[in-house]
């Protein structure tokens, strides 16, 4: 198989940081991102906000996928921030074949692209569909479930920033309880998003019995890359759900995107795990769990919870209970070995 | 090869001869027999090198076709009625992306009230989506138009919807001439996309376009249809040469040369109209008809030339643009703008109401006697309508309209 002439030299301006994948460690343990020959599938010049977690997550994931399958990747994108900030006509930040059709059909379009590559006798080309949490858990859910159920040969990546960010931060079914959005404002009897709603898409994906499901975080680069690489080693329907903080929607500092993502994992609200054919096969342990309030405090969308009072205490406790339940379910806090 | 087969089967076999590479479908009456036939042809290996994908909705069906087509595969889907509306967003998208997908629409009414029978409300709802819309008059033409459709779609890089009247054609057994594979291969070259997802030449397809360029992009979509207007007669002539029969074209005219009254319609009702014309011609009436094959692009200029010779035009159409009247007749008036000929609208056949020769003859005779209204509703039961109007005037909550009318007509009791 001939090498595709896609790789380009990346200029790193940092001296060595965790975000570019530990260029200071030995060569084997380095991340794809730390390599100057990384693909930069989503290259610079796009129009994401400063500190956008989605822009980071997409580059991490697609570069890892490109590395894993010899640069033979095509992507289908749902409407949303990622699509809008990467392709303002006539510019594009995508260095790979890329197709945007609609908000709710990325999974089905990807099924079509995959079918075409098969009939064209090019099964070595791998197809990725990607979208935001709204395009995945809400409007695109029907197409996604169909793609899963048919076990179509597509990796679907959801960049979860917990809301409809492109349209100005409205609630999605991935918005956490109590979070303030433009359609769950922090006013009235129950400020912010309500408890007892929303859906857990990784678990729904698992219920389809598809070969591979994983969650990942932009704060855990090696883990994210390893999961994408693993996903590309399977054929059939695969799903990776990446948490990507959105400074604009979350009201967090653009400089602290990675930190916010890390706190979300460390408190147990966003568990990192893998599942194969519906069974959890691994989870990333949390070494020193932090209380959820340390995560909540970093974002203005939870500011109304910080005003004290019994009611707010009760809500924070309920969020803590969700984190605790994740810790129990995925065995996130383990005895030292 | 001559075969006595169902219209849906004829369409399925024609699609097979076009060497489709990806077929995706979601069932809806009256389209079902087409996609059932195709799944059989693919599984039996009659259609080679083709992926048949059963999807979970029409929206997904067309979306799969969009992906497949953008990746360079010849793609096909079929639907009807509610299914077309369910995929509406993707219908516009496929056209905007310039993807040469071919779709059969087994024309059917749109609810509520839910109704599985034929009219043209479905295709009309998507008339401005950017798809080329062709209408088949009979099963032979339904078969032929699909072969033409792929060639046309791929030449101008625009999706084509082939309209085949639900039940009247899809479920009718007629004798059709099925071409040989070599004939179709000689007419339809392999699909060469104008833009494709390709690792060697990575492009971004479907970018966001703002006010600076959107109008130009839309105009180019219009321009594409104008190009199709020129290509349809050329391709139809080539079709005639390769297959030895007349099919397609922009429209078919029947006994129009000296006609004072010209009737215009889409699809299968033209057969009935021609029979009425023959009868009236033997009675000395100078009447002819135009069966429009290409509704989009709409052949404004060519139609004007033919229609301007008549004294009066009667448009028989199977749709009702509520709040306006007829859509086809509005388009015909556009073709005749500035001329004095009256254009009458006859709304007929809604939700599968039979369009009889007797009723049509009455209407056409009225046209000759200058007694035809601007808009005529063929065989409408005015008693039932007036009773319902009275009821709703008498009581605000007078009950569900459809059920009331059925009860008036004895329908509910009869069925119970
Ligand atoms: C059918 C349809 N409905 C609504 C929209 C408007 N819309 C575009 S992007 C978007 C939000 C996207 O949210 P998400 O998928 O979470 O992606 P994000 O922008 O947050 O990355 C919405 C509501 C649309 N484009 N199409
Ligand atoms: S709104 Fe959020 S997701 Fe969208 S570009 Fe800005 S930071 Fe990224
Ligand atoms: Mg989002």
PDB file of N, CA and C in Angstrom, chain A residues 167-245:
ATOM      1  N   UNK A 167     -25.625  27.337  18.218  1.00  0.00           N
ATOM      2  CA  UNK A 167     -26.789  28.219  18.136  1.00  0.00           C
ATOM      3  C   UNK A 167     -26.894  29.122  19.359  1.00  0.00           C
ATOM      4  N   UNK A 168     -25.890  29.095  20.204  1.00  0.00           N
ATOM      5  CA  UNK A 168     -25.892  30.032  21.316  1.00  0.00           C
ATOM      6  C   UNK A 168     -26.171  29.416  22.671  1.00  0.00           C
ATOM      7  N   UNK A 169     -25.730  28.184  22.868  1.00  0.00           N
ATOM      8  CA  UNK A 169     -25.757  27.533  24.188  1.00  0.00           C
ATOM      9  C   UNK A 169     -27.173  27.261  24.692  1.00  0.00           C
ATOM     10  N   UNK A 170     -27.870  26.364  23.976  1.00  0.00           N
ATOM     11  CA  UNK A 170     -29.146  25.895  24.492  1.00  0.00           C
ATOM     12  C   UNK A 170     -28.982  24.495  25.077  1.00  0.00           C
ATOM     13  N   UNK A 171     -29.981  24.042  25.789  1.00  0.00           N
ATOM     14  CA  UNK A 171     -29.921  22.737  26.442  1.00  0.00           C
ATOM     15  C   UNK A 171     -30.028  21.613  25.413  1.00  0.00           C
ATOM     16  N   UNK A 172     -29.242  20.580  25.623  1.00  0.00           N
ATOM     17  CA  UNK A 172     -29.408  19.341  24.854  1.00  0.00           C
ATOM     18  C   UNK A 172     -29.669  18.229  25.856  1.00  0.00           C
ATOM     19  N   UNK A 173     -29.879  17.024  25.358  1.00  0.00           N
ATOM     20  CA  UNK A 173     -30.110  15.919  26.295  1.00  0.00           C
ATOM     21  C   UNK A 173     -28.793  15.456  26.913  1.00  0.00           C
ATOM     22  N   UNK A 174     -27.695  16.153  26.586  1.00  0.00           N
ATOM     23  CA  UNK A 174     -26.429  15.863  27.251  1.00  0.00           C
ATOM     24  C   UNK A 174     -26.063  16.965  28.252  1.00  0.00           C
ATOM     25  N   UNK A 175     -26.919  17.945  28.398  1.00  0.00           N
ATOM     26  CA  UNK A 175     -26.653  19.007  29.380  1.00  0.00           C
ATOM     27  C   UNK A 175     -26.857  18.448  30.790  1.00  0.00           C
ATOM     28  N   UNK A 176     -25.889  18.661  31.692  1.00  0.00           N
ATOM     29  CA  UNK A 176     -26.037  18.084  33.031  1.00  0.00           C
ATOM     30  C   UNK A 176     -27.076  18.843  33.866  1.00  0.00           C
ATOM     31  N   UNK A 177     -27.624  18.163  34.857  1.00  0.00           N
ATOM     32  CA  UNK A 177     -28.580  18.811  35.743  1.00  0.00           C
ATOM     33  C   UNK A 177     -27.952  20.050  36.366  1.00  0.00           C
ATOM     34  N   UNK A 178     -28.757  21.049  36.586  1.00  0.00           N
ATOM     35  CA  UNK A 178     -28.425  22.353  37.189  1.00  0.00           C
ATOM     36  C   UNK A 178     -27.670  23.304  36.256  1.00  0.00           C
ATOM     37  N   UNK A 179     -27.107  22.807  35.154  1.00  0.00           N
ATOM     38  CA  UNK A 179     -26.318  23.704  34.304  1.00  0.00           C
ATOM     39  C   UNK A 179     -27.212  24.779  33.694  1.00  0.00           C
ATOM     40  N   UNK A 180     -26.717  25.976  33.714  1.00  0.00           N
ATOM     41  CA  UNK A 180     -27.433  27.077  33.087  1.00  0.00           C
ATOM     42  C   UNK A 180     -27.164  27.051  31.586  1.00  0.00           C
ATOM     43  N   UNK A 181     -28.222  27.109  30.812  1.00  0.00           N
ATOM     44  CA  UNK A 181     -28.073  27.330  29.367  1.00  0.00           C
ATOM     45  C   UNK A 181     -29.082  28.407  28.996  1.00  0.00           C
ATOM     46  N   UNK A 182     -29.091  28.796  27.720  1.00  0.00           N
ATOM     47  CA  UNK A 182     -30.019  29.853  27.300  1.00  0.00           C
ATOM     48  C   UNK A 182     -31.469  29.390  27.376  1.00  0.00           C
ATOM     49  N   UNK A 183     -31.696  28.065  27.346  1.00  0.00           N
ATOM     50  CA  UNK A 183     -33.078  27.577  27.452  1.00  0.00           C
ATOM     51  C   UNK A 183     -33.356  26.909  28.794  1.00  0.00           C
ATOM     52  N   UNK A 184     -32.340  26.857  29.641  1.00  0.00           N
ATOM     53  CA  UNK A 184     -32.554  26.456  31.037  1.00  0.00           C
ATOM     54  C   UNK A 184     -31.883  27.522  31.895  1.00  0.00           C
ATOM     55  N   UNK A 185     -32.434  28.739  31.847  1.00  0.00           N
ATOM     56  CA  UNK A 185     -31.766  29.836  32.546  1.00  0.00           C
ATOM     57  C   UNK A 185     -31.790  29.618  34.060  1.00  0.00           C
ATOM     58  N   UNK A 186     -30.866  30.294  34.719  1.00  0.00           N
ATOM     59  CA  UNK A 186     -30.738  30.124  36.169  1.00  0.00           C
ATOM     60  C   UNK A 186     -31.708  31.035  36.891  1.00  0.00           C
ATOM     61  N   UNK A 187     -32.978  30.876  36.565  1.00  0.00           N
ATOM     62  CA  UNK A 187     -34.015  31.672  37.235  1.00  0.00           C
ATOM     63  C   UNK A 187     -35.157  30.751  37.632  1.00  0.00           C
ATOM     64  N   UNK A 188     -36.053  31.258  38.446  1.00  0.00           N
ATOM     65  CA  UNK A 188     -37.252  30.501  38.808  1.00  0.00           C
ATOM     66  C   UNK A 188     -37.006  29.505  39.915  1.00  0.00           C
ATOM     67  N   UNK A 189     -37.975  28.589  40.065  1.00  0.00           N
ATOM     68  CA  UNK A 189     -37.946  27.648  41.177  1.00  0.00           C
ATOM     69  C   UNK A 189     -36.802  26.662  41.078  1.00  0.00           C
ATOM     70  N   UNK A 190     -36.566  26.190  39.850  1.00  0.00           N
ATOM     71  CA  UNK A 190     -35.472  25.235  39.683  1.00  0.00           C
ATOM     72  C   UNK A 190     -34.492  25.776  38.656  1.00  0.00           C
ATOM     73  N   UNK A 191     -33.561  26.620  39.088  1.00  0.00           N
ATOM     74  CA  UNK A 191     -32.666  27.274  38.134  1.00  0.00           C
ATOM     75  C   UNK A 191     -31.776  26.260  37.405  1.00  0.00           C
ATOM     76  N   UNK A 192     -31.542  26.520  36.126  1.00  0.00           N
ATOM     77  CA  UNK A 192     -30.676  25.624  35.352  1.00  0.00           C
ATOM     78  C   UNK A 192     -31.415  24.380  34.893  1.00  0.00           C
ATOM     79  N   UNK A 193     -30.667  23.448  34.346  1.00  0.00           N
ATOM     80  CA  UNK A 193     -31.271  22.218  33.826  1.00  0.00           C
ATOM     81  C   UNK A 193     -31.793  21.366  34.988  1.00  0.00           C
ATOM     82  N   UNK A 194     -32.882  20.636  34.728  1.00  0.00           N
ATOM     83  CA  UNK A 194     -33.517  19.905  35.825  1.00  0.00           C
ATOM     84  C   UNK A 194     -32.914  18.510  35.997  1.00  0.00           C
ATOM     85  N   UNK A 195     -33.069  17.986  37.193  1.00  0.00           N
ATOM     86  CA  UNK A 195     -32.623  16.621  37.472  1.00  0.00           C
ATOM     87  C   UNK A 195     -33.586  15.615  36.843  1.00  0.00           C
ATOM     88  N   UNK A 196     -33.093  14.439  36.622  1.00  0.00           N
ATOM     89  CA  UNK A 196     -33.972  13.359  36.160  1.00  0.00           C
ATOM     90  C   UNK A 196     -34.234  13.396  34.667  1.00  0.00           C
ATOM     91  N   UNK A 197     -33.455  14.175  33.919  1.00  0.00           N
ATOM     92  CA  UNK A 197     -33.620  14.205  32.464  1.00  0.00           C
ATOM     93  C   UNK A 197     -32.269  13.874  31.816  1.00  0.00           C
ATOM     94  N   UNK A 198     -32.276  13.798  30.510  1.00  0.00           N
ATOM     95  CA  UNK A 198     -31.026  13.562  29.786  1.00  0.00           C
ATOM     96  C   UNK A 198     -30.809  12.092  29.501  1.00  0.00           C
ATOM     97  N   UNK A 199     -29.856  11.848  28.617  1.00  0.00           N
ATOM     98  CA  UNK A 199     -29.569  10.440  28.310  1.00  0.00           C
ATOM     99  C   UNK A 199     -28.075  10.184  28.245  1.00  0.00           C
ATOM    100  N   UNK A 200     -27.747   8.941  28.500  1.00  0.00           N
ATOM    101  CA  UNK A 200     -26.357   8.521  28.553  1.00  0.00           C
ATOM    102  C   UNK A 200     -26.055   7.748  27.277  1.00  0.00           C
ATOM    103  N   UNK A 201     -25.513   8.461  26.301  1.00  0.00           N
ATOM    104  CA  UNK A 201     -25.363   7.828  24.994  1.00  0.00           C
ATOM    105  C   UNK A 201     -24.355   6.689  24.946  1.00  0.00           C
ATOM    106  N   UNK A 202     -23.226   6.771  25.670  1.00  0.00           N
ATOM    107  CA  UNK A 202     -22.329   5.615  25.629  1.00  0.00           C
ATOM    108  C   UNK A 202     -23.042   4.320  26.059  1.00  0.00           C
ATOM    109  N   UNK A 203     -23.882   4.423  27.070  1.00  0.00           N
ATOM    110  CA  UNK A 203     -24.582   3.207  27.519  1.00  0.00           C
ATOM    111  C   UNK A 203     -25.632   2.764  26.505  1.00  0.00           C
ATOM    112  N   UNK A 204     -26.262   3.738  25.853  1.00  0.00           N
ATOM    113  CA  UNK A 204     -27.229   3.373  24.815  1.00  0.00           C
ATOM    114  C   UNK A 204     -26.496   2.706  23.650  1.00  0.00           C
ATOM    115  N   UNK A 205     -25.336   3.237  23.329  1.00  0.00           N
ATOM    116  CA  UNK A 205     -24.533   2.628  22.257  1.00  0.00           C
ATOM    117  C   UNK A 205     -24.186   1.192  22.641  1.00  0.00           C
ATOM    118  N   UNK A 206     -23.792   0.998  23.903  1.00  0.00           N
ATOM    119  CA  UNK A 206     -23.453  -0.351  24.374  1.00  0.00           C
ATOM    120  C   UNK A 206     -24.632  -1.300  24.226  1.00  0.00           C
ATOM    121  N   UNK A 207     -25.823  -0.770  24.486  1.00  0.00           N
ATOM    122  CA  UNK A 207     -27.021  -1.624  24.407  1.00  0.00           C
ATOM    123  C   UNK A 207     -27.245  -2.156  22.995  1.00  0.00           C
ATOM    124  N   UNK A 208     -26.649  -1.512  21.995  1.00  0.00           N
ATOM    125  CA  UNK A 208     -26.757  -2.014  20.621  1.00  0.00           C
ATOM    126  C   UNK A 208     -25.826  -3.207  20.384  1.00  0.00           C
ATOM    127  N   UNK A 209     -24.961  -3.473  21.370  1.00  0.00           N
ATOM    128  CA  UNK A 209     -24.053  -4.614  21.222  1.00  0.00           C
ATOM    129  C   UNK A 209     -22.971  -4.407  20.175  1.00  0.00           C
ATOM    130  N   UNK A 210     -22.653  -3.152  19.869  1.00  0.00           N
ATOM    131  CA  UNK A 210     -21.654  -2.900  18.809  1.00  0.00           C
ATOM    132  C   UNK A 210     -20.249  -3.264  19.305  1.00  0.00           C
ATOM    133  N   UNK A 211     -19.320  -3.468  18.372  1.00  0.00           N
ATOM    134  CA  UNK A 211     -17.995  -3.962  18.761  1.00  0.00           C
ATOM    135  C   UNK A 211     -17.279  -3.102  19.798  1.00  0.00           C
ATOM    136  N   UNK A 212     -17.385  -1.783  19.704  1.00  0.00           N
ATOM    137  CA  UNK A 212     -16.540  -0.974  20.578  1.00  0.00           C
ATOM    138  C   UNK A 212     -17.221   0.346  20.939  1.00  0.00           C
ATOM    139  N   UNK A 213     -17.191   0.656  22.230  1.00  0.00           N
ATOM    140  CA  UNK A 213     -17.692   1.939  22.732  1.00  0.00           C
ATOM    141  C   UNK A 213     -16.657   2.463  23.719  1.00  0.00           C
ATOM    142  N   UNK A 214     -16.372   3.754  23.682  1.00  0.00           N
ATOM    143  CA  UNK A 214     -15.452   4.313  24.679  1.00  0.00           C
ATOM    144  C   UNK A 214     -15.811   5.747  24.970  1.00  0.00           C
ATOM    145  N   UNK A 215     -15.437   6.174  26.173  1.00  0.00           N
ATOM    146  CA  UNK A 215     -15.506   7.599  26.487  1.00  0.00           C
ATOM    147  C   UNK A 215     -14.076   8.100  26.594  1.00  0.00           C
ATOM    148  N   UNK A 216     -13.893   9.371  26.305  1.00  0.00           N
ATOM    149  CA  UNK A 216     -12.542   9.937  26.349  1.00  0.00           C
ATOM    150  C   UNK A 216     -12.641  11.403  26.702  1.00  0.00           C
ATOM    151  N   UNK A 217     -11.505  11.969  27.049  1.00  0.00           N
ATOM    152  CA  UNK A 217     -11.477  13.369  27.455  1.00  0.00           C
ATOM    153  C   UNK A 217     -10.286  14.052  26.804  1.00  0.00           C
ATOM    154  N   UNK A 218     -10.463  15.328  26.470  1.00  0.00           N
ATOM    155  CA  UNK A 218      -9.318  16.057  25.918  1.00  0.00           C
ATOM    156  C   UNK A 218      -8.222  16.219  26.967  1.00  0.00           C
ATOM    157  N   UNK A 219      -8.557  15.954  28.232  1.00  0.00           N
ATOM    158  CA  UNK A 219      -7.539  16.063  29.275  1.00  0.00           C
ATOM    159  C   UNK A 219      -6.690  14.804  29.373  1.00  0.00           C
ATOM    160  N   UNK A 220      -7.114  13.739  28.723  1.00  0.00           N
ATOM    161  CA  UNK A 220      -6.363  12.485  28.796  1.00  0.00           C
ATOM    162  C   UNK A 220      -5.968  12.084  27.382  1.00  0.00           C
ATOM    163  N   UNK A 221      -4.935  12.759  26.886  1.00  0.00           N
ATOM    164  CA  UNK A 221      -4.562  12.622  25.475  1.00  0.00           C
ATOM    165  C   UNK A 221      -4.133  11.210  25.107  1.00  0.00           C
ATOM    166  N   UNK A 222      -3.250  10.627  25.923  1.00  0.00           N
ATOM    167  CA  UNK A 222      -2.784   9.287  25.585  1.00  0.00           C
ATOM    168  C   UNK A 222      -3.936   8.302  25.550  1.00  0.00           C
ATOM    169  N   UNK A 223      -4.808   8.426  26.542  1.00  0.00           N
ATOM    170  CA  UNK A 223      -5.966   7.538  26.618  1.00  0.00           C
ATOM    171  C   UNK A 223      -6.863   7.731  25.397  1.00  0.00           C
ATOM    172  N   UNK A 224      -7.092   8.994  25.026  1.00  0.00           N
ATOM    173  CA  UNK A 224      -7.936   9.298  23.870  1.00  0.00           C
ATOM    174  C   UNK A 224      -7.340   8.688  22.600  1.00  0.00           C
ATOM    175  N   UNK A 225      -6.067   8.897  22.418  1.00  0.00           N
ATOM    176  CA  UNK A 225      -5.430   8.373  21.200  1.00  0.00           C
ATOM    177  C   UNK A 225      -5.453   6.845  21.175  1.00  0.00           C
ATOM    178  N   UNK A 226      -5.223   6.257  22.353  1.00  0.00           N
ATOM    179  CA  UNK A 226      -5.231   4.792  22.410  1.00  0.00           C
ATOM    180  C   UNK A 226      -6.617   4.249  22.061  1.00  0.00           C
ATOM    181  N   UNK A 227      -7.650   4.963  22.504  1.00  0.00           N
ATOM    182  CA  UNK A 227      -9.012   4.488  22.232  1.00  0.00           C
ATOM    183  C   UNK A 227      -9.361   4.630  20.754  1.00  0.00           C
ATOM    184  N   UNK A 228      -8.957   5.746  20.168  1.00  0.00           N
ATOM    185  CA  UNK A 228      -9.220   5.915  18.739  1.00  0.00           C
ATOM    186  C   UNK A 228      -8.461   4.840  17.955  1.00  0.00           C
ATOM    187  N   UNK A 229      -7.212   4.606  18.351  1.00  0.00           N
ATOM    188  CA  UNK A 229      -6.407   3.593  17.669  1.00  0.00           C
ATOM    189  C   UNK A 229      -7.072   2.222  17.799  1.00  0.00           C
ATOM    190  N   UNK A 230      -7.547   1.936  18.989  1.00  0.00           N
ATOM    191  CA  UNK A 230      -8.209   0.653  19.201  1.00  0.00           C
ATOM    192  C   UNK A 230      -9.486   0.565  18.365  1.00  0.00           C
ATOM    193  N   UNK A 231     -10.228   1.661  18.363  1.00  0.00           N
ATOM    194  CA  UNK A 231     -11.479   1.665  17.590  1.00  0.00           C
ATOM    195  C   UNK A 231     -11.189   1.348  16.126  1.00  0.00           C
ATOM    196  N   UNK A 232     -10.083   1.867  15.602  1.00  0.00           N
ATOM    197  CA  UNK A 232      -9.769   1.631  14.199  1.00  0.00           C
ATOM    198  C   UNK A 232      -9.310   0.202  13.947  1.00  0.00           C
ATOM    199  N   UNK A 233      -9.030  -0.546  15.008  1.00  0.00           N
ATOM    200  CA  UNK A 233      -8.635  -1.938  14.800  1.00  0.00           C
ATOM    201  C   UNK A 233      -9.857  -2.844  14.659  1.00  0.00           C
ATOM    202  N   UNK A 234     -11.050  -2.284  14.923  1.00  0.00           N
ATOM    203  CA  UNK A 234     -12.283  -3.057  14.746  1.00  0.00           C
ATOM    204  C   UNK A 234     -12.940  -2.685  13.425  1.00  0.00           C
ATOM    205  N   UNK A 235     -13.724  -3.597  12.900  1.00  0.00           N
ATOM    206  CA  UNK A 235     -14.646  -3.282  11.809  1.00  0.00           C
ATOM    207  C   UNK A 235     -16.047  -3.240  12.396  1.00  0.00           C
ATOM    208  N   UNK A 236     -16.965  -2.601  11.721  1.00  0.00           N
ATOM    209  CA  UNK A 236     -18.325  -2.501  12.229  1.00  0.00           C
ATOM    210  C   UNK A 236     -18.532  -1.168  12.930  1.00  0.00           C
ATOM    211  N   UNK A 237     -19.660  -1.042  13.611  1.00  0.00           N
ATOM    212  CA  UNK A 237     -20.014   0.234  14.230  1.00  0.00           C
ATOM    213  C   UNK A 237     -19.261   0.436  15.527  1.00  0.00           C
ATOM    214  N   UNK A 238     -18.678   1.602  15.666  1.00  0.00           N
ATOM    215  CA  UNK A 238     -17.934   1.948  16.879  1.00  0.00           C
ATOM    216  C   UNK A 238     -18.335   3.347  17.304  1.00  0.00           C
ATOM    217  N   UNK A 239     -18.205   3.589  18.613  1.00  0.00           N
ATOM    218  CA  UNK A 239     -18.649   4.880  19.137  1.00  0.00           C
ATOM    219  C   UNK A 239     -17.679   5.398  20.178  1.00  0.00           C
ATOM    220  N   UNK A 240     -17.215   6.616  20.006  1.00  0.00           N
ATOM    221  CA  UNK A 240     -16.373   7.255  21.023  1.00  0.00           C
ATOM    222  C   UNK A 240     -17.008   8.592  21.407  1.00  0.00           C
ATOM    223  N   UNK A 241     -17.170   8.764  22.699  1.00  0.00           N
ATOM    224  CA  UNK A 241     -17.825   9.948  23.245  1.00  0.00           C
ATOM    225  C   UNK A 241     -16.763  10.767  23.981  1.00  0.00           C
ATOM    226  N   UNK A 242     -16.386  11.899  23.399  1.00  0.00           N
ATOM    227  CA  UNK A 242     -15.291  12.692  23.967  1.00  0.00           C
ATOM    228  C   UNK A 242     -15.837  13.944  24.639  1.00  0.00           C
ATOM    229  N   UNK A 243     -15.494  14.126  25.897  1.00  0.00           N
ATOM    230  CA  UNK A 243     -15.935  15.346  26.555  1.00  0.00           C
ATOM    231  C   UNK A 243     -15.011  16.501  26.173  1.00  0.00           C
ATOM    232  N   UNK A 244     -15.620  17.584  25.682  1.00  0.00           N
ATOM    233  CA  UNK A 244     -14.854  18.733  25.186  1.00  0.00           C
ATOM    234  C   UNK A 244     -15.397  20.024  25.800  1.00  0.00           C
ATOM    235  N   UNK A 245     -14.750  20.567  26.807  1.00  0.00           N
ATOM    236  CA  UNK A 245     -15.264  21.791  27.413  1.00  0.00           C
ATOM    237  C   UNK A 245     -15.392  22.913  26.386  1.00  0.00           C
TER     238      UNK A 245
END
